[in-house]
Amino acid sequence: VVPTKTEQMAGRLVEIVTKRLLSLPEAFDRLEADRMASLLAPAVEEAVRNECGHYWAVVLKPFLPMVLTRLVKSLQSEIEGVL
């Protein structure tokens, strides 16, 4: 799943890491999980619709904000292991 704002999010992360000299975990920890989830939700919903059909996209849509927020928070705590 590739969010539509990937370039914007990556640019922000690179700026934080390079200009403010933060480690990747520190930079990733500064991202707002709720905001990241809202940026990811449309792309995830579209991917579900394309891969699984309209029905599943409708069923999953109410749960996406919670699930994506939890996913981002989990990634924040385990970012070094993910890379």
PDB file of N, CA and C in Angstrom:
ATOM      1  N   VAL A   1       0.850  -1.169   0.000  1.00  0.00           N
ATOM      2  CA  VAL A   1       0.000   0.000   0.000  1.00  0.00           C
ATOM      3  C   VAL A   1       0.893   1.228   0.000  1.00  0.00           C
ATOM      4  N   VAL A   2       0.697   2.091  -0.962  1.00  0.00           N
ATOM      5  CA  VAL A   2       1.496   3.304  -1.083  1.00  0.00           C
ATOM      6  C   VAL A   2       0.576   4.499  -0.909  1.00  0.00           C
ATOM      7  N   PRO A   3       0.724   5.227   0.199  1.00  0.00           N
ATOM      8  CA  PRO A   3      -0.139   6.383   0.408  1.00  0.00           C
ATOM      9  C   PRO A   3       0.164   7.485  -0.602  1.00  0.00           C
ATOM     10  N   THR A   4      -0.823   8.291  -0.872  1.00  0.00           N
ATOM     11  CA  THR A   4      -0.675   9.363  -1.857  1.00  0.00           C
ATOM     12  C   THR A   4       0.240  10.477  -1.364  1.00  0.00           C
ATOM     13  N   LYS A   5       0.456  10.570  -0.086  1.00  0.00           N
ATOM     14  CA  LYS A   5       1.291  11.642   0.465  1.00  0.00           C
ATOM     15  C   LYS A   5       2.662  11.101   0.885  1.00  0.00           C
ATOM     16  N   THR A   6       3.103  10.041   0.253  1.00  0.00           N
ATOM     17  CA  THR A   6       4.373   9.416   0.604  1.00  0.00           C
ATOM     18  C   THR A   6       5.525  10.399   0.500  1.00  0.00           C
ATOM     19  N   GLU A   7       5.582  11.138  -0.608  1.00  0.00           N
ATOM     20  CA  GLU A   7       6.678  12.067  -0.818  1.00  0.00           C
ATOM     21  C   GLU A   7       6.703  13.145   0.264  1.00  0.00           C
ATOM     22  N   GLN A   8       5.539  13.659   0.619  1.00  0.00           N
ATOM     23  CA  GLN A   8       5.451  14.693   1.654  1.00  0.00           C
ATOM     24  C   GLN A   8       5.905  14.139   3.007  1.00  0.00           C
ATOM     25  N   MET A   9       5.440  12.937   3.343  1.00  0.00           N
ATOM     26  CA  MET A   9       5.812  12.335   4.626  1.00  0.00           C
ATOM     27  C   MET A   9       7.306  12.017   4.653  1.00  0.00           C
ATOM     28  N   ALA A  10       7.839  11.484   3.554  1.00  0.00           N
ATOM     29  CA  ALA A  10       9.260  11.155   3.492  1.00  0.00           C
ATOM     30  C   ALA A  10      10.106  12.423   3.582  1.00  0.00           C
ATOM     31  N   GLY A  11       9.679  13.463   2.887  1.00  0.00           N
ATOM     32  CA  GLY A  11      10.407  14.728   2.939  1.00  0.00           C
ATOM     33  C   GLY A  11      10.470  15.297   4.338  1.00  0.00           C
ATOM     34  N   ARG A  12       9.363  15.210   5.039  1.00  0.00           N
ATOM     35  CA  ARG A  12       9.327  15.713   6.421  1.00  0.00           C
ATOM     36  C   ARG A  12      10.271  14.921   7.307  1.00  0.00           C
ATOM     37  N   LEU A  13      10.269  13.603   7.134  1.00  0.00           N
ATOM     38  CA  LEU A  13      11.132  12.747   7.936  1.00  0.00           C
ATOM     39  C   LEU A  13      12.604  13.020   7.631  1.00  0.00           C
ATOM     40  N   VAL A  14      12.954  13.161   6.362  1.00  0.00           N
ATOM     41  CA  VAL A  14      14.340  13.449   5.977  1.00  0.00           C
ATOM     42  C   VAL A  14      14.782  14.782   6.543  1.00  0.00           C
ATOM     43  N   GLU A  15      13.914  15.778   6.472  1.00  0.00           N
ATOM     44  CA  GLU A  15      14.251  17.098   7.017  1.00  0.00           C
ATOM     45  C   GLU A  15      14.531  17.011   8.512  1.00  0.00           C
ATOM     46  N   ILE A  16      13.680  16.298   9.222  1.00  0.00           N
ATOM     47  CA  ILE A  16      13.862  16.162  10.663  1.00  0.00           C
ATOM     48  C   ILE A  16      15.189  15.470  10.968  1.00  0.00           C
ATOM     49  N   VAL A  17      15.477  14.397  10.246  1.00  0.00           N
ATOM     50  CA  VAL A  17      16.687  13.623  10.515  1.00  0.00           C
ATOM     51  C   VAL A  17      17.938  14.402  10.141  1.00  0.00           C
ATOM     52  N   THR A  18      17.936  15.051   8.984  1.00  0.00           N
ATOM     53  CA  THR A  18      19.154  15.701   8.516  1.00  0.00           C
ATOM     54  C   THR A  18      19.379  17.081   9.117  1.00  0.00           C
ATOM     55  N   LYS A  19      18.339  17.877   9.234  1.00  0.00           N
ATOM     56  CA  LYS A  19      18.525  19.244   9.705  1.00  0.00           C
ATOM     57  C   LYS A  19      18.544  19.353  11.217  1.00  0.00           C
ATOM     58  N   ARG A  20      17.866  18.486  11.859  1.00  0.00           N
ATOM     59  CA  ARG A  20      17.809  18.566  13.314  1.00  0.00           C
ATOM     60  C   ARG A  20      18.654  17.486  13.967  1.00  0.00           C
ATOM     61  N   LEU A  21      19.309  16.676  13.151  1.00  0.00           N
ATOM     62  CA  LEU A  21      20.233  15.645  13.614  1.00  0.00           C
ATOM     63  C   LEU A  21      19.623  14.706  14.644  1.00  0.00           C
ATOM     64  N   LEU A  22      18.465  14.203  14.318  1.00  0.00           N
ATOM     65  CA  LEU A  22      17.813  13.231  15.174  1.00  0.00           C
ATOM     66  C   LEU A  22      18.043  11.840  14.613  1.00  0.00           C
ATOM     67  N   SER A  23      18.010  10.867  15.468  1.00  0.00           N
ATOM     68  CA  SER A  23      18.074   9.499  14.985  1.00  0.00           C
ATOM     69  C   SER A  23      16.730   9.156  14.350  1.00  0.00           C
ATOM     70  N   LEU A  24      16.717   8.119  13.530  1.00  0.00           N
ATOM     71  CA  LEU A  24      15.477   7.717  12.886  1.00  0.00           C
ATOM     72  C   LEU A  24      14.392   7.374  13.912  1.00  0.00           C
ATOM     73  N   PRO A  25      14.704   6.618  14.963  1.00  0.00           N
ATOM     74  CA  PRO A  25      13.660   6.357  15.961  1.00  0.00           C
ATOM     75  C   PRO A  25      13.127   7.628  16.612  1.00  0.00           C
ATOM     76  N   GLU A  26      14.008   8.596  16.903  1.00  0.00           N
ATOM     77  CA  GLU A  26      13.558   9.858  17.487  1.00  0.00           C
ATOM     78  C   GLU A  26      12.658  10.614  16.516  1.00  0.00           C
ATOM     79  N   ALA A  27      13.050  10.636  15.253  1.00  0.00           N
ATOM     80  CA  ALA A  27      12.261  11.338  14.245  1.00  0.00           C
ATOM     81  C   ALA A  27      10.911  10.658  14.042  1.00  0.00           C
ATOM     82  N   PHE A  28      10.922   9.349  13.933  1.00  0.00           N
ATOM     83  CA  PHE A  28       9.677   8.620  13.708  1.00  0.00           C
ATOM     84  C   PHE A  28       8.759   8.768  14.912  1.00  0.00           C
ATOM     85  N   ASP A  29       9.331   8.837  16.097  1.00  0.00           N
ATOM     86  CA  ASP A  29       8.540   8.984  17.321  1.00  0.00           C
ATOM     87  C   ASP A  29       7.834  10.336  17.372  1.00  0.00           C
ATOM     88  N   ARG A  30       8.362  11.325  16.683  1.00  0.00           N
ATOM     89  CA  ARG A  30       7.749  12.658  16.676  1.00  0.00           C
ATOM     90  C   ARG A  30       6.531  12.753  15.757  1.00  0.00           C
ATOM     91  N   LEU A  31       6.365  11.798  14.875  1.00  0.00           N
ATOM     92  CA  LEU A  31       5.205  11.814  13.991  1.00  0.00           C
ATOM     93  C   LEU A  31       3.947  11.551  14.806  1.00  0.00           C
ATOM     94  N   GLU A  32       2.896  12.246  14.479  1.00  0.00           N
ATOM     95  CA  GLU A  32       1.622  12.073  15.172  1.00  0.00           C
ATOM     96  C   GLU A  32       0.899  10.857  14.590  1.00  0.00           C
ATOM     97  N   ALA A  33       0.674   9.851  15.428  1.00  0.00           N
ATOM     98  CA  ALA A  33       0.062   8.605  14.966  1.00  0.00           C
ATOM     99  C   ALA A  33      -1.313   8.847  14.349  1.00  0.00           C
ATOM    100  N   ASP A  34      -2.119   9.694  14.973  1.00  0.00           N
ATOM    101  CA  ASP A  34      -3.454   9.978  14.441  1.00  0.00           C
ATOM    102  C   ASP A  34      -3.371  10.658  13.079  1.00  0.00           C
ATOM    103  N   ARG A  35      -2.435  11.584  12.933  1.00  0.00           N
ATOM    104  CA  ARG A  35      -2.263  12.303  11.665  1.00  0.00           C
ATOM    105  C   ARG A  35      -1.771  11.355  10.580  1.00  0.00           C
ATOM    106  N   MET A  36      -0.810  10.504  10.917  1.00  0.00           N
ATOM    107  CA  MET A  36      -0.311   9.527   9.956  1.00  0.00           C
ATOM    108  C   MET A  36      -1.430   8.590   9.526  1.00  0.00           C
ATOM    109  N   ALA A  37      -2.245   8.165  10.483  1.00  0.00           N
ATOM    110  CA  ALA A  37      -3.362   7.270  10.169  1.00  0.00           C
ATOM    111  C   ALA A  37      -4.334   7.942   9.213  1.00  0.00           C
ATOM    112  N   SER A  38      -4.607   9.226   9.429  1.00  0.00           N
ATOM    113  CA  SER A  38      -5.546   9.922   8.533  1.00  0.00           C
ATOM    114  C   SER A  38      -4.957  10.093   7.133  1.00  0.00           C
ATOM    115  N   LEU A  39      -3.639  10.228   7.034  1.00  0.00           N
ATOM    116  CA  LEU A  39      -3.000  10.317   5.717  1.00  0.00           C
ATOM    117  C   LEU A  39      -2.982   8.965   5.002  1.00  0.00           C
ATOM    118  N   LEU A  40      -2.838   7.899   5.760  1.00  0.00           N
ATOM    119  CA  LEU A  40      -2.782   6.556   5.182  1.00  0.00           C
ATOM    120  C   LEU A  40      -4.151   5.992   4.821  1.00  0.00           C
ATOM    121  N   ALA A  41      -5.178   6.384   5.559  1.00  0.00           N
ATOM    122  CA  ALA A  41      -6.509   5.780   5.425  1.00  0.00           C
ATOM    123  C   ALA A  41      -7.058   5.775   3.999  1.00  0.00           C
ATOM    124  N   PRO A  42      -7.024   6.878   3.256  1.00  0.00           N
ATOM    125  CA  PRO A  42      -7.587   6.832   1.900  1.00  0.00           C
ATOM    126  C   PRO A  42      -6.893   5.818   0.990  1.00  0.00           C
ATOM    127  N   ALA A  43      -5.570   5.743   1.069  1.00  0.00           N
ATOM    128  CA  ALA A  43      -4.832   4.804   0.221  1.00  0.00           C
ATOM    129  C   ALA A  43      -5.115   3.358   0.630  1.00  0.00           C
ATOM    130  N   VAL A  44      -5.211   3.118   1.926  1.00  0.00           N
ATOM    131  CA  VAL A  44      -5.510   1.765   2.399  1.00  0.00           C
ATOM    132  C   VAL A  44      -6.926   1.377   1.983  1.00  0.00           C
ATOM    133  N   GLU A  45      -7.850   2.295   2.144  1.00  0.00           N
ATOM    134  CA  GLU A  45      -9.235   2.015   1.733  1.00  0.00           C
ATOM    135  C   GLU A  45      -9.313   1.704   0.241  1.00  0.00           C
ATOM    136  N   GLU A  46      -8.602   2.471  -0.564  1.00  0.00           N
ATOM    137  CA  GLU A  46      -8.595   2.235  -2.008  1.00  0.00           C
ATOM    138  C   GLU A  46      -7.970   0.878  -2.344  1.00  0.00           C
ATOM    139  N   ALA A  47      -6.885   0.544  -1.656  1.00  0.00           N
ATOM    140  CA  ALA A  47      -6.240  -0.748  -1.897  1.00  0.00           C
ATOM    141  C   ALA A  47      -7.162  -1.904  -1.518  1.00  0.00           C
ATOM    142  N   VAL A  48      -7.864  -1.772  -0.405  1.00  0.00           N
ATOM    143  CA  VAL A  48      -8.816  -2.804   0.004  1.00  0.00           C
ATOM    144  C   VAL A  48      -9.921  -2.920  -1.043  1.00  0.00           C
ATOM    145  N   ARG A  49     -10.413  -1.793  -1.511  1.00  0.00           N
ATOM    146  CA  ARG A  49     -11.473  -1.798  -2.525  1.00  0.00           C
ATOM    147  C   ARG A  49     -10.982  -2.485  -3.805  1.00  0.00           C
ATOM    148  N   ASN A  50      -9.779  -2.173  -4.228  1.00  0.00           N
ATOM    149  CA  ASN A  50      -9.234  -2.750  -5.459  1.00  0.00           C
ATOM    150  C   ASN A  50      -8.920  -4.237  -5.323  1.00  0.00           C
ATOM    151  N   GLU A  51      -8.406  -4.624  -4.174  1.00  0.00           N
ATOM    152  CA  GLU A  51      -7.975  -6.010  -3.976  1.00  0.00           C
ATOM    153  C   GLU A  51      -9.083  -6.929  -3.483  1.00  0.00           C
ATOM    154  N   CYS A  52      -9.994  -6.375  -2.687  1.00  0.00           N
ATOM    155  CA  CYS A  52     -10.990  -7.225  -2.016  1.00  0.00           C
ATOM    156  C   CYS A  52     -12.429  -6.904  -2.398  1.00  0.00           C
ATOM    157  N   GLY A  53     -12.636  -5.771  -3.016  1.00  0.00           N
ATOM    158  CA  GLY A  53     -13.978  -5.396  -3.441  1.00  0.00           C
ATOM    159  C   GLY A  53     -14.600  -4.310  -2.583  1.00  0.00           C
ATOM    160  N   HIS A  54     -15.658  -3.747  -3.130  1.00  0.00           N
ATOM    161  CA  HIS A  54     -16.349  -2.630  -2.486  1.00  0.00           C
ATOM    162  C   HIS A  54     -16.904  -3.008  -1.111  1.00  0.00           C
ATOM    163  N   TYR A  55     -17.462  -4.202  -0.999  1.00  0.00           N
ATOM    164  CA  TYR A  55     -18.060  -4.634   0.261  1.00  0.00           C
ATOM    165  C   TYR A  55     -17.055  -4.547   1.407  1.00  0.00           C
ATOM    166  N   TRP A  56     -15.852  -5.108   1.217  1.00  0.00           N
ATOM    167  CA  TRP A  56     -14.859  -5.108   2.290  1.00  0.00           C
ATOM    168  C   TRP A  56     -14.368  -3.697   2.603  1.00  0.00           C
ATOM    169  N   ALA A  57     -14.274  -2.856   1.593  1.00  0.00           N
ATOM    170  CA  ALA A  57     -13.861  -1.476   1.838  1.00  0.00           C
ATOM    171  C   ALA A  57     -14.876  -0.778   2.735  1.00  0.00           C
ATOM    172  N   VAL A  58     -16.165  -1.018   2.488  1.00  0.00           N
ATOM    173  CA  VAL A  58     -17.225  -0.406   3.299  1.00  0.00           C
ATOM    174  C   VAL A  58     -17.214  -0.967   4.715  1.00  0.00           C
ATOM    175  N   VAL A  59     -17.021  -2.277   4.826  1.00  0.00           N
ATOM    176  CA  VAL A  59     -17.007  -2.928   6.145  1.00  0.00           C
ATOM    177  C   VAL A  59     -15.817  -2.450   6.979  1.00  0.00           C
ATOM    178  N   LEU A  60     -14.658  -2.326   6.354  1.00  0.00           N
ATOM    179  CA  LEU A  60     -13.443  -1.976   7.094  1.00  0.00           C
ATOM    180  C   LEU A  60     -13.273  -0.481   7.354  1.00  0.00           C
ATOM    181  N   LYS A  61     -13.917   0.359   6.558  1.00  0.00           N
ATOM    182  CA  LYS A  61     -13.714   1.811   6.661  1.00  0.00           C
ATOM    183  C   LYS A  61     -13.862   2.368   8.085  1.00  0.00           C
ATOM    184  N   PRO A  62     -14.893   1.984   8.853  1.00  0.00           N
ATOM    185  CA  PRO A  62     -15.020   2.544  10.210  1.00  0.00           C
ATOM    186  C   PRO A  62     -13.879   2.141  11.149  1.00  0.00           C
ATOM    187  N   PHE A  63     -13.202   1.037  10.832  1.00  0.00           N
ATOM    188  CA  PHE A  63     -12.140   0.539  11.704  1.00  0.00           C
ATOM    189  C   PHE A  63     -10.755   1.036  11.310  1.00  0.00           C
ATOM    190  N   LEU A  64     -10.608   1.567  10.107  1.00  0.00           N
ATOM    191  CA  LEU A  64      -9.294   1.979   9.619  1.00  0.00           C
ATOM    192  C   LEU A  64      -8.593   2.999  10.507  1.00  0.00           C
ATOM    193  N   PRO A  65      -9.254   4.063  10.971  1.00  0.00           N
ATOM    194  CA  PRO A  65      -8.528   5.022  11.821  1.00  0.00           C
ATOM    195  C   PRO A  65      -7.912   4.371  13.062  1.00  0.00           C
ATOM    196  N   MET A  66      -8.662   3.510  13.729  1.00  0.00           N
ATOM    197  CA  MET A  66      -8.150   2.851  14.929  1.00  0.00           C
ATOM    198  C   MET A  66      -7.006   1.900  14.591  1.00  0.00           C
ATOM    199  N   VAL A  67      -7.207   1.085  13.573  1.00  0.00           N
ATOM    200  CA  VAL A  67      -6.203   0.093  13.201  1.00  0.00           C
ATOM    201  C   VAL A  67      -4.917   0.764  12.730  1.00  0.00           C
ATOM    202  N   LEU A  68      -5.044   1.778  11.882  1.00  0.00           N
ATOM    203  CA  LEU A  68      -3.853   2.455  11.371  1.00  0.00           C
ATOM    204  C   LEU A  68      -3.127   3.237  12.457  1.00  0.00           C
ATOM    205  N   THR A  69      -3.862   3.833  13.378  1.00  0.00           N
ATOM    206  CA  THR A  69      -3.219   4.534  14.495  1.00  0.00           C
ATOM    207  C   THR A  69      -2.418   3.552  15.346  1.00  0.00           C
ATOM    208  N   ARG A  70      -3.012   2.403  15.622  1.00  0.00           N
ATOM    209  CA  ARG A  70      -2.306   1.381  16.405  1.00  0.00           C
ATOM    210  C   ARG A  70      -1.091   0.859  15.647  1.00  0.00           C
ATOM    211  N   LEU A  71      -1.219   0.718  14.330  1.00  0.00           N
ATOM    212  CA  LEU A  71      -0.102   0.259  13.514  1.00  0.00           C
ATOM    213  C   LEU A  71       1.053   1.251  13.572  1.00  0.00           C
ATOM    214  N   VAL A  72       0.749   2.537  13.410  1.00  0.00           N
ATOM    215  CA  VAL A  72       1.798   3.558  13.461  1.00  0.00           C
ATOM    216  C   VAL A  72       2.457   3.575  14.835  1.00  0.00           C
ATOM    217  N   LYS A  73       1.681   3.486  15.892  1.00  0.00           N
ATOM    218  CA  LYS A  73       2.258   3.463  17.247  1.00  0.00           C
ATOM    219  C   LYS A  73       3.142   2.238  17.445  1.00  0.00           C
ATOM    220  N   SER A  74       2.721   1.116  16.907  1.00  0.00           N
ATOM    221  CA  SER A  74       3.531  -0.094  16.998  1.00  0.00           C
ATOM    222  C   SER A  74       4.830   0.065  16.231  1.00  0.00           C
ATOM    223  N   LEU A  75       4.741   0.637  15.048  1.00  0.00           N
ATOM    224  CA  LEU A  75       5.953   0.893  14.259  1.00  0.00           C
ATOM    225  C   LEU A  75       6.885   1.863  14.974  1.00  0.00           C
ATOM    226  N   GLN A  76       6.315   2.856  15.642  1.00  0.00           N
ATOM    227  CA  GLN A  76       7.154   3.803  16.367  1.00  0.00           C
ATOM    228  C   GLN A  76       7.976   3.115  17.442  1.00  0.00           C
ATOM    229  N   SER A  77       7.397   2.144  18.097  1.00  0.00           N
ATOM    230  CA  SER A  77       8.125   1.468  19.178  1.00  0.00           C
ATOM    231  C   SER A  77       9.085   0.404  18.656  1.00  0.00           C
ATOM    232  N   GLU A  78       8.906  -0.002  17.394  1.00  0.00           N
ATOM    233  CA  GLU A  78       9.730  -1.081  16.853  1.00  0.00           C
ATOM    234  C   GLU A  78      10.411  -0.691  15.537  1.00  0.00           C
ATOM    235  N   ILE A  79      10.640   0.600  15.288  1.00  0.00           N
ATOM    236  CA  ILE A  79      11.122   1.059  13.998  1.00  0.00           C
ATOM    237  C   ILE A  79      12.479   0.466  13.633  1.00  0.00           C
ATOM    238  N   GLU A  80      13.378   0.326  14.579  1.00  0.00           N
ATOM    239  CA  GLU A  80      14.702  -0.225  14.264  1.00  0.00           C
ATOM    240  C   GLU A  80      14.600  -1.684  13.819  1.00  0.00           C
ATOM    241  N   GLY A  81      13.682  -2.451  14.406  1.00  0.00           N
ATOM    242  CA  GLY A  81      13.503  -3.826  14.008  1.00  0.00           C
ATOM    243  C   GLY A  81      12.834  -3.960  12.652  1.00  0.00           C
ATOM    244  N   VAL A  82      12.045  -2.958  12.277  1.00  0.00           N
ATOM    245  CA  VAL A  82      11.361  -2.976  10.985  1.00  0.00           C
ATOM    246  C   VAL A  82      12.351  -2.701   9.860  1.00  0.00           C
ATOM    247  N   LEU A  83      13.308  -1.816  10.123  1.00  0.00           N
ATOM    248  CA  LEU A  83      14.299  -1.458   9.107  1.00  0.00           C
ATOM    249  C   LEU A  83      15.312  -2.561   9.019  1.00  0.00           C
TER     250      LEU A  83
END
